[in-house]
PDB file of C-alpha atoms and ligand atoms in Angstrom:
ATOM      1  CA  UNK A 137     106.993 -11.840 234.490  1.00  0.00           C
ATOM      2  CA  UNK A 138     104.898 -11.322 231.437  1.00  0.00           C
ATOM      3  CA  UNK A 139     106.082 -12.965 228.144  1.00  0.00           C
ATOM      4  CA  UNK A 140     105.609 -10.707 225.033  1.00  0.00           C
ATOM      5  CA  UNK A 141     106.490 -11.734 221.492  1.00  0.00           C
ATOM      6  CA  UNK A 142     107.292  -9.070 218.921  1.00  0.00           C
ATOM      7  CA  UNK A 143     106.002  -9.360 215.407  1.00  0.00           C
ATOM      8  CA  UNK A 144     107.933  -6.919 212.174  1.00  0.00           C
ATOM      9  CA  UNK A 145     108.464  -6.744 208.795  1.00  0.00           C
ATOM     10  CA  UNK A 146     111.475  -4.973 208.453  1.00  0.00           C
ATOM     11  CA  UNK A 147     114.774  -3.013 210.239  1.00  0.00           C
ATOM     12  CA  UNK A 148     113.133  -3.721 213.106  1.00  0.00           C
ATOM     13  CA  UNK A 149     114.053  -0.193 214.861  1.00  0.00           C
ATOM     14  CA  UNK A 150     110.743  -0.299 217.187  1.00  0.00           C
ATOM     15  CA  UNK A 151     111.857  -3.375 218.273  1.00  0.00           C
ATOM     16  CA  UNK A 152     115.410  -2.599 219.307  1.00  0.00           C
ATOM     17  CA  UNK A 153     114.369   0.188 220.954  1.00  0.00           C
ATOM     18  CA  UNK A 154     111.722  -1.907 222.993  1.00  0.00           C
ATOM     19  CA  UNK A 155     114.654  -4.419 223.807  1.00  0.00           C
ATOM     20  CA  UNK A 156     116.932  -2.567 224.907  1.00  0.00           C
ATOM     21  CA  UNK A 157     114.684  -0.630 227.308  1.00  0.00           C
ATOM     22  CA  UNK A 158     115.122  -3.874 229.489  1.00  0.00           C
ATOM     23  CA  UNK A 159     111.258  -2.911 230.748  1.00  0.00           C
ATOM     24  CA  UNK A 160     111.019  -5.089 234.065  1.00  0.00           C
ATOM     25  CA  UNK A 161     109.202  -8.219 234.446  1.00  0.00           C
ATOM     26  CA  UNK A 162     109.014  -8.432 231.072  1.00  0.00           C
ATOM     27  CA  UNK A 163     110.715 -10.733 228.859  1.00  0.00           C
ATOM     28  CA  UNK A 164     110.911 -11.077 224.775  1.00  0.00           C
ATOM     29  CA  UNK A 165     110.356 -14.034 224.400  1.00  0.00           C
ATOM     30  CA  UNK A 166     110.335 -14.107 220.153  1.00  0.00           C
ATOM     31  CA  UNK A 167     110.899 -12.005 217.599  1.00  0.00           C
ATOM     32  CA  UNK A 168     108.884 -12.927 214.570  1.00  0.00           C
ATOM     33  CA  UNK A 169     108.240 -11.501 210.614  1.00  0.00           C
ATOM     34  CA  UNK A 170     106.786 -12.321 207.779  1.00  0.00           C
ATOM     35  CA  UNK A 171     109.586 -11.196 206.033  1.00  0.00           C
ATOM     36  CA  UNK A 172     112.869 -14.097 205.978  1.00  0.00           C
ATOM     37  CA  UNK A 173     115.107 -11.396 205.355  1.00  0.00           C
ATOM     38  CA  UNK A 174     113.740  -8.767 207.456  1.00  0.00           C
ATOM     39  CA  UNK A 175     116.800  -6.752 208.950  1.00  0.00           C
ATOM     40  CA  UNK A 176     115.662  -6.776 212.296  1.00  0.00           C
ATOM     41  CA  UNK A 177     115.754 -11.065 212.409  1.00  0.00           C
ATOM     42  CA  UNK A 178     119.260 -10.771 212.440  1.00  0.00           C
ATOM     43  CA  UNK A 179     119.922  -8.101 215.395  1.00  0.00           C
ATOM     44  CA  UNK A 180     117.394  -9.878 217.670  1.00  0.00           C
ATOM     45  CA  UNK A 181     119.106 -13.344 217.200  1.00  0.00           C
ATOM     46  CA  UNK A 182     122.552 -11.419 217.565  1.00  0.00           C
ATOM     47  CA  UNK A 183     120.998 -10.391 220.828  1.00  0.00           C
ATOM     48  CA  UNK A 184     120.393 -14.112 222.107  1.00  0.00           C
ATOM     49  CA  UNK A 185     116.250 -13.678 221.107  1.00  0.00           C
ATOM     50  CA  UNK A 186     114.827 -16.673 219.411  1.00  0.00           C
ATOM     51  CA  UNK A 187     113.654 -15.780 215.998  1.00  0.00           C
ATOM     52  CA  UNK A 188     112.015 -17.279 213.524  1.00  0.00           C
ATOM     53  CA  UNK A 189     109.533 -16.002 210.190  1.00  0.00           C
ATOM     54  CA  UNK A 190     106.801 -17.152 208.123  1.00  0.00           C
ATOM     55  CA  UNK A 191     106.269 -15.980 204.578  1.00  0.00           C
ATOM     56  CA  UNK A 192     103.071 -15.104 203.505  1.00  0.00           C
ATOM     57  CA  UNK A 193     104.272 -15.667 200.239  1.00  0.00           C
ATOM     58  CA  UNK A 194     104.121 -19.820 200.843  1.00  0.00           C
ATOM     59  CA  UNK A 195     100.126 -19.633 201.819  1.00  0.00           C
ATOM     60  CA  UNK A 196      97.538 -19.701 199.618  1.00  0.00           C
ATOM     61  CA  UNK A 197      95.480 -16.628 201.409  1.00  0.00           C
ATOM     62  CA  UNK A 198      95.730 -14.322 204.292  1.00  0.00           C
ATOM     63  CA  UNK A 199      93.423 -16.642 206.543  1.00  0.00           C
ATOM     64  CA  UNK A 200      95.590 -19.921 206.245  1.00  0.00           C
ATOM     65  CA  UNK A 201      98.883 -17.350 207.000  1.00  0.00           C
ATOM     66  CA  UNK A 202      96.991 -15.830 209.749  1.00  0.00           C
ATOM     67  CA  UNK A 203      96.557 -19.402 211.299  1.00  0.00           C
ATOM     68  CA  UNK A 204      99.989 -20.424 211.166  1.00  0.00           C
ATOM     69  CA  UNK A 205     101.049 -17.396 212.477  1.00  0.00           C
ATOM     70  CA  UNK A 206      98.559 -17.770 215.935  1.00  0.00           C
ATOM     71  CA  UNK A 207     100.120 -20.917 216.053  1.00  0.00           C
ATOM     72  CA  UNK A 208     103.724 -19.941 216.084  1.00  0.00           C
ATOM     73  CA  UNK A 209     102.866 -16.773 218.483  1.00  0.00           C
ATOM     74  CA  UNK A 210     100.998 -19.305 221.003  1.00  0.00           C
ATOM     75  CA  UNK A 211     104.155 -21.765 220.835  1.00  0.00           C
ATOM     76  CA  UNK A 212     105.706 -18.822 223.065  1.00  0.00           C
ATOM     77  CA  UNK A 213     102.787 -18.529 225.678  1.00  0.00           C
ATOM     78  CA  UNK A 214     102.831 -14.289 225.259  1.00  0.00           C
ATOM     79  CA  UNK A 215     101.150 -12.259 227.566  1.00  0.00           C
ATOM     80  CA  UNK A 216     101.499  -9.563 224.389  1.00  0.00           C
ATOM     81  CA  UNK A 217     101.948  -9.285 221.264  1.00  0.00           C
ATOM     82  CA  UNK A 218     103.238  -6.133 220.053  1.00  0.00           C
ATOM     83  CA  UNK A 219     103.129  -5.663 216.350  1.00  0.00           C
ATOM     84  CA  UNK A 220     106.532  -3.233 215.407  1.00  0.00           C
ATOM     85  CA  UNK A 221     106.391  -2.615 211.638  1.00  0.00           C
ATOM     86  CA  UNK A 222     104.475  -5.522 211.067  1.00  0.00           C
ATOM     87  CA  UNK A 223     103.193  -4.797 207.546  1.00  0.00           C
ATOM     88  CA  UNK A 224     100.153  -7.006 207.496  1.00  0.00           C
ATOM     89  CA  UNK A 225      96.472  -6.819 207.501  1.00  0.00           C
ATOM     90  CA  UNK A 226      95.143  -8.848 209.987  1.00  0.00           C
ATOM     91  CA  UNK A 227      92.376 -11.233 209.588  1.00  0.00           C
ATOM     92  CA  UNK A 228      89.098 -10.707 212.111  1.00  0.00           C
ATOM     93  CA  UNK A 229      89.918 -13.751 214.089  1.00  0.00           C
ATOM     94  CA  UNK A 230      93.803 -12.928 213.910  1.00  0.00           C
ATOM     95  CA  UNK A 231      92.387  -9.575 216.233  1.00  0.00           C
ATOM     96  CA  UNK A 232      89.842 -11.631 217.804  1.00  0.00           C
ATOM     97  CA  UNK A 233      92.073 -14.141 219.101  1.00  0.00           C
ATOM     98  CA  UNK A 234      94.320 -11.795 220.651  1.00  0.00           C
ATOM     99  CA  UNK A 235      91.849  -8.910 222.240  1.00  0.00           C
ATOM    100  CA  UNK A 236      93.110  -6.718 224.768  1.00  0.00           C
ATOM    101  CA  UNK A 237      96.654  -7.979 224.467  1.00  0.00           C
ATOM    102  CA  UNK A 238      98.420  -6.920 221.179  1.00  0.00           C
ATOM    103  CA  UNK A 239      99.100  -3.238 220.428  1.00  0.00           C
ATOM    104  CA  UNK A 240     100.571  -2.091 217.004  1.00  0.00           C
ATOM    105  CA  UNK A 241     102.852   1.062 216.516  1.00  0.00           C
ATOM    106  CA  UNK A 242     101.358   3.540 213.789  1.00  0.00           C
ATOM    107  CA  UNK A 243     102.912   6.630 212.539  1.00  0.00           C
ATOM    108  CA  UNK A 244     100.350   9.078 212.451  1.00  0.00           C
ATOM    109  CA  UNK A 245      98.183  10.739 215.091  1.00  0.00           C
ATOM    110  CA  UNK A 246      95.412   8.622 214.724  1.00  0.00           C
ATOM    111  CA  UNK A 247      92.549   8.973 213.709  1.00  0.00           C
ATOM    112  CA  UNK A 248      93.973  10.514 211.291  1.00  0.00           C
ATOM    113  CA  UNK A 249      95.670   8.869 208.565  1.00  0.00           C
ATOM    114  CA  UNK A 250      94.451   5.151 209.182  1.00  0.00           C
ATOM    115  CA  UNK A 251      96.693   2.857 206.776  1.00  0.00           C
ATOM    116  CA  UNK A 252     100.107   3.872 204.671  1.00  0.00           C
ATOM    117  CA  UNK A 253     102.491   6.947 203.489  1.00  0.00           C
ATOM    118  CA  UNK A 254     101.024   8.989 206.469  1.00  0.00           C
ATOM    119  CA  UNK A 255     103.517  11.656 206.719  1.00  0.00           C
ATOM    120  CA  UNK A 256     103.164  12.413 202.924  1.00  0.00           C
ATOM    121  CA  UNK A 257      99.681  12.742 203.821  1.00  0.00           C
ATOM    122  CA  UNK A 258     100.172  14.574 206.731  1.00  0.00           C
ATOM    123  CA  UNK A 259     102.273  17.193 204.670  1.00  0.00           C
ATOM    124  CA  UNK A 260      99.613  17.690 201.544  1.00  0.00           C
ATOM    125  CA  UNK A 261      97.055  18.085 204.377  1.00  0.00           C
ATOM    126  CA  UNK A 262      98.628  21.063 205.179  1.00  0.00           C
ATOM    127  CA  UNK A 263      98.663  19.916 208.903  1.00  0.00           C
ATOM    128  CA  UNK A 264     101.088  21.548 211.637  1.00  0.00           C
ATOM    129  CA  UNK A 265     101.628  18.386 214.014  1.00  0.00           C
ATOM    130  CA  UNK A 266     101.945  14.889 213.574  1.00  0.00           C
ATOM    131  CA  UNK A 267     103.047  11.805 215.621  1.00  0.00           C
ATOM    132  CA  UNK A 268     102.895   8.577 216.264  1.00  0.00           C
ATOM    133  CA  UNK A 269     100.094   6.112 218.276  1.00  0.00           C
ATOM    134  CA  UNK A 270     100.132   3.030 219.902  1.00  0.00           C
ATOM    135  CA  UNK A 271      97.017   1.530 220.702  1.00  0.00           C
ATOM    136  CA  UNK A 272      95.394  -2.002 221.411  1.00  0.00           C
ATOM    137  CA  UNK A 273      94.617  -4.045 217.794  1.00  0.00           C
ATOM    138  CA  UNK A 274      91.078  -4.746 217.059  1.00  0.00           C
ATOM    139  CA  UNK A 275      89.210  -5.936 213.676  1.00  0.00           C
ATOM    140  CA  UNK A 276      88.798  -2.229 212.284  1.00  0.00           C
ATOM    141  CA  UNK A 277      92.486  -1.247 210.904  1.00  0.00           C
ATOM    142  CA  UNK A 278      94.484   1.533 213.004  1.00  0.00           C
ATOM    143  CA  UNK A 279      91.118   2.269 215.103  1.00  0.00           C
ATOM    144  CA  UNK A 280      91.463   0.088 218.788  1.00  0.00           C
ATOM    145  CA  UNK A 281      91.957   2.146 222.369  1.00  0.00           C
ATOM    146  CA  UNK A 282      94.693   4.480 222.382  1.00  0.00           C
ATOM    147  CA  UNK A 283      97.198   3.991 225.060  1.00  0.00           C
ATOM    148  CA  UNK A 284      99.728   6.316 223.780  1.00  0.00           C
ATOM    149  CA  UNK A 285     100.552   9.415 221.773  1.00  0.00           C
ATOM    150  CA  UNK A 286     103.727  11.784 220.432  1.00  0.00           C
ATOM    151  CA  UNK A 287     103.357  14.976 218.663  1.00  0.00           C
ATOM    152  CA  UNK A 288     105.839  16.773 216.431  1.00  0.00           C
ATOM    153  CA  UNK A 289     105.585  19.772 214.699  1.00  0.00           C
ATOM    154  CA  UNK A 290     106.016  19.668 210.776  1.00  0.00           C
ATOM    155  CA  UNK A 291     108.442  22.250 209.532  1.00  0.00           C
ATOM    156  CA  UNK A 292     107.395  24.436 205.855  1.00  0.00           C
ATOM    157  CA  UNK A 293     110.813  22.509 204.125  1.00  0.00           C
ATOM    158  CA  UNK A 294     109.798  19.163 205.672  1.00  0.00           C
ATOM    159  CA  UNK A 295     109.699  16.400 202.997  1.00  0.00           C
ATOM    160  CA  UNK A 296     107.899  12.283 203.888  1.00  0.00           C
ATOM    161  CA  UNK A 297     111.606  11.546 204.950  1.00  0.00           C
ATOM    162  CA  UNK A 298     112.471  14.556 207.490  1.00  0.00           C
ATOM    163  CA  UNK A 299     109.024  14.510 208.770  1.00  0.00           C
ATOM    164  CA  UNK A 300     109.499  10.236 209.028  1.00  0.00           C
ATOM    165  CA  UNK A 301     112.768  10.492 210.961  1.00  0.00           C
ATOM    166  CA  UNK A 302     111.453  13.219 213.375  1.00  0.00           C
ATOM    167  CA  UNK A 303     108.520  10.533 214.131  1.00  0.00           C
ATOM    168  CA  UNK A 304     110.217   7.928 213.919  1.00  0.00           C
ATOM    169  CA  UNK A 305     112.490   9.070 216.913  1.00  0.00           C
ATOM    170  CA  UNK A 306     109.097  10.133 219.282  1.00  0.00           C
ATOM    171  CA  UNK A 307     108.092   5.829 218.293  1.00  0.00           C
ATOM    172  CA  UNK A 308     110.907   4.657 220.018  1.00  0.00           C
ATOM    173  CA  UNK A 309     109.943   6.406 223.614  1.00  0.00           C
ATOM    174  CA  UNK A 310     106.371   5.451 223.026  1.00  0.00           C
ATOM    175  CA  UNK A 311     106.640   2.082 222.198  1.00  0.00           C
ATOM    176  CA  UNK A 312     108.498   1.358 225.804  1.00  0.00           C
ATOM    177  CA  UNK A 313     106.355   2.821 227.353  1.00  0.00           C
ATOM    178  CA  UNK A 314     103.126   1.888 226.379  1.00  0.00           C
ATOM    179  CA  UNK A 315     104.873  -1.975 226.865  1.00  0.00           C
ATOM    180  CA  UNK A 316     105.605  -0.549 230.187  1.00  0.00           C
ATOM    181  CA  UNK A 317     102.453   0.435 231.334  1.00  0.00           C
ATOM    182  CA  UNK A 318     100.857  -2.568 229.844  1.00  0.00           C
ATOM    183  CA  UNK A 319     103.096  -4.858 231.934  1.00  0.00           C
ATOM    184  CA  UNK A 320     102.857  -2.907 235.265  1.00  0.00           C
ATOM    185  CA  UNK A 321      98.559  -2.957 234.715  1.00  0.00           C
ATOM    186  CA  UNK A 322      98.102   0.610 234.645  1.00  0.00           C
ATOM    187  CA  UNK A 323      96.016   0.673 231.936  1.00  0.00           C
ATOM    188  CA  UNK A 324      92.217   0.371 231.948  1.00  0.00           C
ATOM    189  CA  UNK A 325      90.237   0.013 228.200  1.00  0.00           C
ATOM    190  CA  UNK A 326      86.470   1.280 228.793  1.00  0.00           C
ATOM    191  CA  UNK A 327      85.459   1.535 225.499  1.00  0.00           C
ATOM    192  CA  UNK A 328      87.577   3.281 223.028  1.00  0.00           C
ATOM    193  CA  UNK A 329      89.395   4.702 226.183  1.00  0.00           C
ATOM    194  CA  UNK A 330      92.262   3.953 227.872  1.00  0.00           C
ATOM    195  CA  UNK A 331      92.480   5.200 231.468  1.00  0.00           C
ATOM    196  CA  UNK A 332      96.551   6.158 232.222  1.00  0.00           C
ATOM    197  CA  UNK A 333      97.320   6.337 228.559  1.00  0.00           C
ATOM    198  CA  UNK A 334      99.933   9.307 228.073  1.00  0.00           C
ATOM    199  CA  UNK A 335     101.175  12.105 225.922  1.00  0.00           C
ATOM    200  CA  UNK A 336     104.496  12.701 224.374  1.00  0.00           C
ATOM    201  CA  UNK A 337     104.648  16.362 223.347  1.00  0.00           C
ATOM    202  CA  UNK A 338     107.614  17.710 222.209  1.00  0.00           C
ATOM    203  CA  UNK A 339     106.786  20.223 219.823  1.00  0.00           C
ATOM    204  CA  UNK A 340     108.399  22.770 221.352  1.00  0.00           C
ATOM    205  CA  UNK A 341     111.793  21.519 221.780  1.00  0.00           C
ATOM    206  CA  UNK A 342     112.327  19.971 218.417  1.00  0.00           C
ATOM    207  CA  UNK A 343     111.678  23.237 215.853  1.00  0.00           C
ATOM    208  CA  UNK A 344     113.090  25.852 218.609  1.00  0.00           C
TER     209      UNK A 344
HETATM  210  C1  GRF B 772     107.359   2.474 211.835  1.00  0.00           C
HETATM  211  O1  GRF B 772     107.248   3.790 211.383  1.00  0.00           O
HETATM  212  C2  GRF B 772     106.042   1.977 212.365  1.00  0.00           C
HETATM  213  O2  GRF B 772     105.289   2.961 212.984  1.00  0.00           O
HETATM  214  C3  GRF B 772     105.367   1.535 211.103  1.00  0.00           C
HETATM  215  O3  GRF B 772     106.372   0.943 210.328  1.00  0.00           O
HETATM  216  C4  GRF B 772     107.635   1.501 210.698  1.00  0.00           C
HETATM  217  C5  GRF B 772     108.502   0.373 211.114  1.00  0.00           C
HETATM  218  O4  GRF B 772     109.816   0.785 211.384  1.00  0.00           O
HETATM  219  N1  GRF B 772     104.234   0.703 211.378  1.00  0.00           N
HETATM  220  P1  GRF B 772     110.810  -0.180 212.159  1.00  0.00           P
HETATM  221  O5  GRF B 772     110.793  -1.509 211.415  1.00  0.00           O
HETATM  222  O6  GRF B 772     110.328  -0.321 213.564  1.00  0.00           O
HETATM  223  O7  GRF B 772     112.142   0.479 212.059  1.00  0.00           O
END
């Protein structure tokens, strides 16, 4: 059984959709935030998951909240972290500390569009796909191993919100299973490369 705590900032919706997809021999074992009053605190202690936050706002810089935060995730023993809509830059040691077991959820096909309002990006650039990544956390932001991938199309009348939702929906299938293939071993970093790492493609069926 590998223990994984899950680390957000807001609604939370990566995380419900990781919890209920009951992935075996795994267990939640926390749901954390840096947020008190971040929406998703509330469902996960509704479901019977042990919550509990930290705000940022009480320490006097990011390396003293970083170190309280290590502390609270290695209270729950994880196996992985999984950072879903955690809002945070992480400190080197933060990524250090947990190498090769926290991933993060990013909305964009990255490389492209490291950092924030990627789908309004996405939509100046002119571009015809986007998507979603999850990959392993290292020191460099949005830029560890990929272990997985979803592609949309963008429609010509697509605005940051349309574009969002369509993304946001291909986030919740890769999520699970990138958790899923973590768990089960399957995946294999050499490099910037992760062996087993999968594709979500459904640019066909969602414009059609
Ligand atoms: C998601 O789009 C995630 O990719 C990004 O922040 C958003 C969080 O949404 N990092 P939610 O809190 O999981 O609903």
């Amino acid at each position: 059984m590998k223990n994984i705590v899950i680390l957000i900032s807001g609604r939370g919706s990566n995380m419900q959709a990781l919890v209920k997809s009951n992935i075996p021999d795994a267990r939640i074992v926390a749901v954390l935030s840096n947020q008190p009053n971040a929406a998703g605190l509330a469902w996960a202690k509704a479901q019977g998951i042990e919550t509990a936050s930290l705000n940022h706002k009480d320490f006097p810089d990011r390396t003293s909240f970083d170190v309280a935060m290590m502390s609270l995730i290695d209270a729950y023993q994880p196996d992985l972290v999984v950072l879903a809509g955690f809002m945070r830059i992480l400190t080197p040691e933060f990524c250090r500390h947990y190498e090769g077991r926290c991933i993060n959820i990013h909305p964009s096909l990255l490389p492209a569009f490291t950092g924030l309002h990627t789908h309004r990006r996405a939509i100046e650039e002119g571009c015809r796909v986007a998507g979603c990544t999850v990959h392993f956390v290292t020191a460099e932001l949005d830029n560890g191993p990929i272990i997985a991938q979803g592609v949309v199309p963008i429609a010509d009348d697509d605005d940051e919100n349309s574009l969002a939702a369509r993304v946001l929906a291909i986030e919740h299938r890769i999520l699970p299973q990138a958790v899923a293939d973590f768990v089960s071993g399957s995946l294999k970093i050499e490099g910037k490369r992760v062996h087993n790492s999968r594709l979500v493609d459904t640019s066909i069926c969602l414009l059609s």
